Short mmCIF file of C-alpha atoms in Angstrom, two decimals:
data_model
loop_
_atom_site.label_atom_id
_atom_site.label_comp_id
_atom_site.label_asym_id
_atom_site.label_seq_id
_atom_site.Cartn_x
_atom_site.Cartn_y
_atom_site.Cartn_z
CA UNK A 512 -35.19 3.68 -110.57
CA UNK A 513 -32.56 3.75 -108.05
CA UNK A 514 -29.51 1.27 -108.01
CA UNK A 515 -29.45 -1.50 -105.33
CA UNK A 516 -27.95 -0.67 -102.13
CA UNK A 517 -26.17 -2.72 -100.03
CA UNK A 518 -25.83 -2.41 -95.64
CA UNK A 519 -26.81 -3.93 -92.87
CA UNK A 520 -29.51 -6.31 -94.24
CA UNK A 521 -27.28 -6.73 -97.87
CA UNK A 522 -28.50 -6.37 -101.38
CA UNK A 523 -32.09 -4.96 -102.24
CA UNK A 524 -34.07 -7.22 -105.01
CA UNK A 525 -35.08 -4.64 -107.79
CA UNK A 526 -37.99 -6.26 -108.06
CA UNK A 527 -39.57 -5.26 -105.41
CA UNK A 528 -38.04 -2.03 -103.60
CA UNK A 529 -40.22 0.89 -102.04
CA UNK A 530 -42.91 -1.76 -101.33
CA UNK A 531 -44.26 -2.46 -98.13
CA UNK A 532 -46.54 -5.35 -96.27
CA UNK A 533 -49.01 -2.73 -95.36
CA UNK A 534 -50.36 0.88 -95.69
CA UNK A 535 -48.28 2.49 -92.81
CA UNK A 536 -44.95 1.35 -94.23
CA UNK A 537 -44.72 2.30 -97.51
CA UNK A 538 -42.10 5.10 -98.16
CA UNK A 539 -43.21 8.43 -99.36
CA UNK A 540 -42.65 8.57 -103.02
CA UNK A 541 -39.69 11.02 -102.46
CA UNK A 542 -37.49 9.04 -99.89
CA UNK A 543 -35.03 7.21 -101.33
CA UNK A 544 -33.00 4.15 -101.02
CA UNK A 545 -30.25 5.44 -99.24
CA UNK A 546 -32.34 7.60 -96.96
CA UNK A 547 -34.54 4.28 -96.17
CA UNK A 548 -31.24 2.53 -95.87
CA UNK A 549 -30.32 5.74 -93.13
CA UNK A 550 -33.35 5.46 -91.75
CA UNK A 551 -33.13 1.66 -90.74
CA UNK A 552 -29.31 2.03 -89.49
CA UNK A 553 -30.59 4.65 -87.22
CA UNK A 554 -33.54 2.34 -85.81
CA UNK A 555 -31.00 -0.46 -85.74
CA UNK A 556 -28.94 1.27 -83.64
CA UNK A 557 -31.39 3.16 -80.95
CA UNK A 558 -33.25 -0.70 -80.52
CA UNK A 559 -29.25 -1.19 -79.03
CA UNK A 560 -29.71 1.70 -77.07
CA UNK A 561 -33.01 0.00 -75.73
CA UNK A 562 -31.36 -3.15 -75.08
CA UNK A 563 -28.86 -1.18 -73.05
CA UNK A 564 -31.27 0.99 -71.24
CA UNK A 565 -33.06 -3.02 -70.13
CA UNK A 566 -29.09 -4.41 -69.21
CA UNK A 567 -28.77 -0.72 -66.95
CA UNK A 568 -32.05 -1.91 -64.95
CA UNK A 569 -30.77 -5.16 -64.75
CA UNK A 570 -27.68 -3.83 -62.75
CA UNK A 571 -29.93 -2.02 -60.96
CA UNK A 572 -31.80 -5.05 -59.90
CA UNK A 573 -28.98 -6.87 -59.17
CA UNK A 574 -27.13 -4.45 -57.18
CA UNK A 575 -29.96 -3.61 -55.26
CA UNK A 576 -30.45 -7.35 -54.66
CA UNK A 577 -27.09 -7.93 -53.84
CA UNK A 578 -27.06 -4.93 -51.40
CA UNK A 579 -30.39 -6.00 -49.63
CA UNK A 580 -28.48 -9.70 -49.58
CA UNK A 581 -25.48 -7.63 -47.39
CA UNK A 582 -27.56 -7.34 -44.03
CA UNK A 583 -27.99 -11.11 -43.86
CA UNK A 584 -24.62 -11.39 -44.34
CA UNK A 585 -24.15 -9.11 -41.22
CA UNK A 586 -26.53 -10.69 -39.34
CA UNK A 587 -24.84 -14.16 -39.28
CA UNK A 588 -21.32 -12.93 -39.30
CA UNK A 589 -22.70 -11.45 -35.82
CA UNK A 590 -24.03 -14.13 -34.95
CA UNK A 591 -20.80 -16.39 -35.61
CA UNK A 592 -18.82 -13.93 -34.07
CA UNK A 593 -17.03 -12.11 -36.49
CA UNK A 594 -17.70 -8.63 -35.82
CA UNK A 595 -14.68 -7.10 -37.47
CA UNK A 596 -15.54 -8.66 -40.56
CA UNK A 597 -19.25 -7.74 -39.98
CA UNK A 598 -18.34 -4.60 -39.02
CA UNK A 599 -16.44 -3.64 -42.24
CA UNK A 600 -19.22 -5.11 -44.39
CA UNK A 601 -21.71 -2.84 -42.75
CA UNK A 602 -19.54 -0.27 -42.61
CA UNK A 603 -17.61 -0.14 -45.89
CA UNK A 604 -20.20 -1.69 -48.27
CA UNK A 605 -23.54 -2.05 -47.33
CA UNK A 606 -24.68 0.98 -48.90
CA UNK A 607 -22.00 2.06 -51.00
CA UNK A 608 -22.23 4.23 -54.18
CA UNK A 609 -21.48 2.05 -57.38
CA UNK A 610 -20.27 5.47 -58.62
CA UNK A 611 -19.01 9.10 -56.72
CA UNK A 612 -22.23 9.97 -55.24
CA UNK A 613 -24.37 7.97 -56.98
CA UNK A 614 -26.42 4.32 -56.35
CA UNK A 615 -27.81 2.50 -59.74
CA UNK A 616 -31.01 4.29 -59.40
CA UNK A 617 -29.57 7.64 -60.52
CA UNK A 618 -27.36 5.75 -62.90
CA UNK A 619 -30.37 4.64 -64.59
CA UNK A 620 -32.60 8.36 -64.49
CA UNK A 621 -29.46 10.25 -65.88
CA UNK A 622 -29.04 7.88 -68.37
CA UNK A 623 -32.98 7.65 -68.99
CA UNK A 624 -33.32 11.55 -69.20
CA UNK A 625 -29.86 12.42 -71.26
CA UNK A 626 -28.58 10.26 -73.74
CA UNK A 627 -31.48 7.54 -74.30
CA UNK A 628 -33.93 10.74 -74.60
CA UNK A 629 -31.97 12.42 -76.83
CA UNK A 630 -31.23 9.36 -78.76
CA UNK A 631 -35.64 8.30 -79.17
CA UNK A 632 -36.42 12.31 -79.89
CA UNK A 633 -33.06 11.87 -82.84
CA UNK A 634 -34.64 9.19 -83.99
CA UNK A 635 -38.00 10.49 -83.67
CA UNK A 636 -37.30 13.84 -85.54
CA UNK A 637 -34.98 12.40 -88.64
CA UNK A 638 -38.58 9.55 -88.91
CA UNK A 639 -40.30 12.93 -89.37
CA UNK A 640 -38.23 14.73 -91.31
CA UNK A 641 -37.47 12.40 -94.10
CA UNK A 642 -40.01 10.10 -93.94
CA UNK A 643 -43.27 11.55 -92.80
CA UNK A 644 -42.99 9.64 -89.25
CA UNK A 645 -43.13 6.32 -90.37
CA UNK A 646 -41.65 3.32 -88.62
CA UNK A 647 -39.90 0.32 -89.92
CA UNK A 648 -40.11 1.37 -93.92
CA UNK A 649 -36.49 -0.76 -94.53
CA UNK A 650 -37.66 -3.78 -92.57
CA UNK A 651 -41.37 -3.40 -94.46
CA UNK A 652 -39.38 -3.59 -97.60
CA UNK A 653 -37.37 -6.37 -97.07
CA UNK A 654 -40.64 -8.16 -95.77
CA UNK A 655 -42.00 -7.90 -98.91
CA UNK A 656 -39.02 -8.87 -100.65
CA UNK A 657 -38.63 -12.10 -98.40
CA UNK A 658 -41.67 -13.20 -98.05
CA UNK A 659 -43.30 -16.25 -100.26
CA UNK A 660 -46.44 -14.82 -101.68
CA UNK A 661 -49.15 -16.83 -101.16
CA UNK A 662 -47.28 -19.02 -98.71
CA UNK A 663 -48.87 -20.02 -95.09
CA UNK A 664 -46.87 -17.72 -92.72
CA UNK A 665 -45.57 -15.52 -95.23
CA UNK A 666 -49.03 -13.20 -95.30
CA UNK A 667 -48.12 -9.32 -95.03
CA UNK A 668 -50.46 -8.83 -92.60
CA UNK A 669 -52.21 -10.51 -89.45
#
């Protein structure tokens, strides 16, 4: 038996490590705590990757919101007779990169097909590697662990 660990989700109960809620979480006899404990820290960290990847296409809403907004803001500047100022909006940012040479769409496909692919086939290949693909095996565990047996709500499975 392998001593507690502690990390991100603190101490393990003895009682109940390497068991899972259902069939495809339980660890492969050979994995061990700190490799589950691994395992988890590197899915904790790529779901942060996700939530980036969602806050990139939220600039790249917004921008492209914000940029559609711009010829409005031409058209009634013209039409209140401010054509300098309209001029320079049309001119200077209607349009514009948000980066040399770049608008928020290819923000988002270089980041989509360099870092956040390498970071899912990482993640993807260490899952396979040390724990025959499977998903989840820390958060399984502490399921188990946390859950009242027998308890409306607290069932492993649906």
């Amino acid at each position: 038996m392998h001593p507690p660990t502690e990390g991100y989700w603190g101490l393990v109960r003895e009682e109940r490590r390497g068991q899972a809620v259902d069939g495809s979480h339980v660890r492969p006899p050979e994995v061990d705590d700190t490799t589950v404990e691994a395992l988890g820290e590197l899915s904790k960290a790529l779901e942060t990757i996700h939530r980036v990847r969602g806050h990139l296409y939220s600039a790249h809403q917004l921008v492209g919101g914000a940029d559609l907004t711009l010829d409005r803001v031409v058209k009634l500047l013209r039409e209140a007779g401010h054509d300098e100022v309209a001029d320079r909006v049309e001119h200077e940012l209607l349009g514009r990169n948000v980066l040399p040479g770049r608008w928020t769409f290819q923000i988002v496909e270089e980041f989509d097909d360099g870092y956040y692919a390498a970071f899912q086939e990482i993640e993807r290949d260490a899952r396979e590697k040390l724990a025959g693909g499977r998903r989840h095996i820390y958060e399984a565990e502490m399921k188990e662990r946390r859950r009242t047996h027998g308890m409306p709500g607290h069932e492993a499975t649906p």
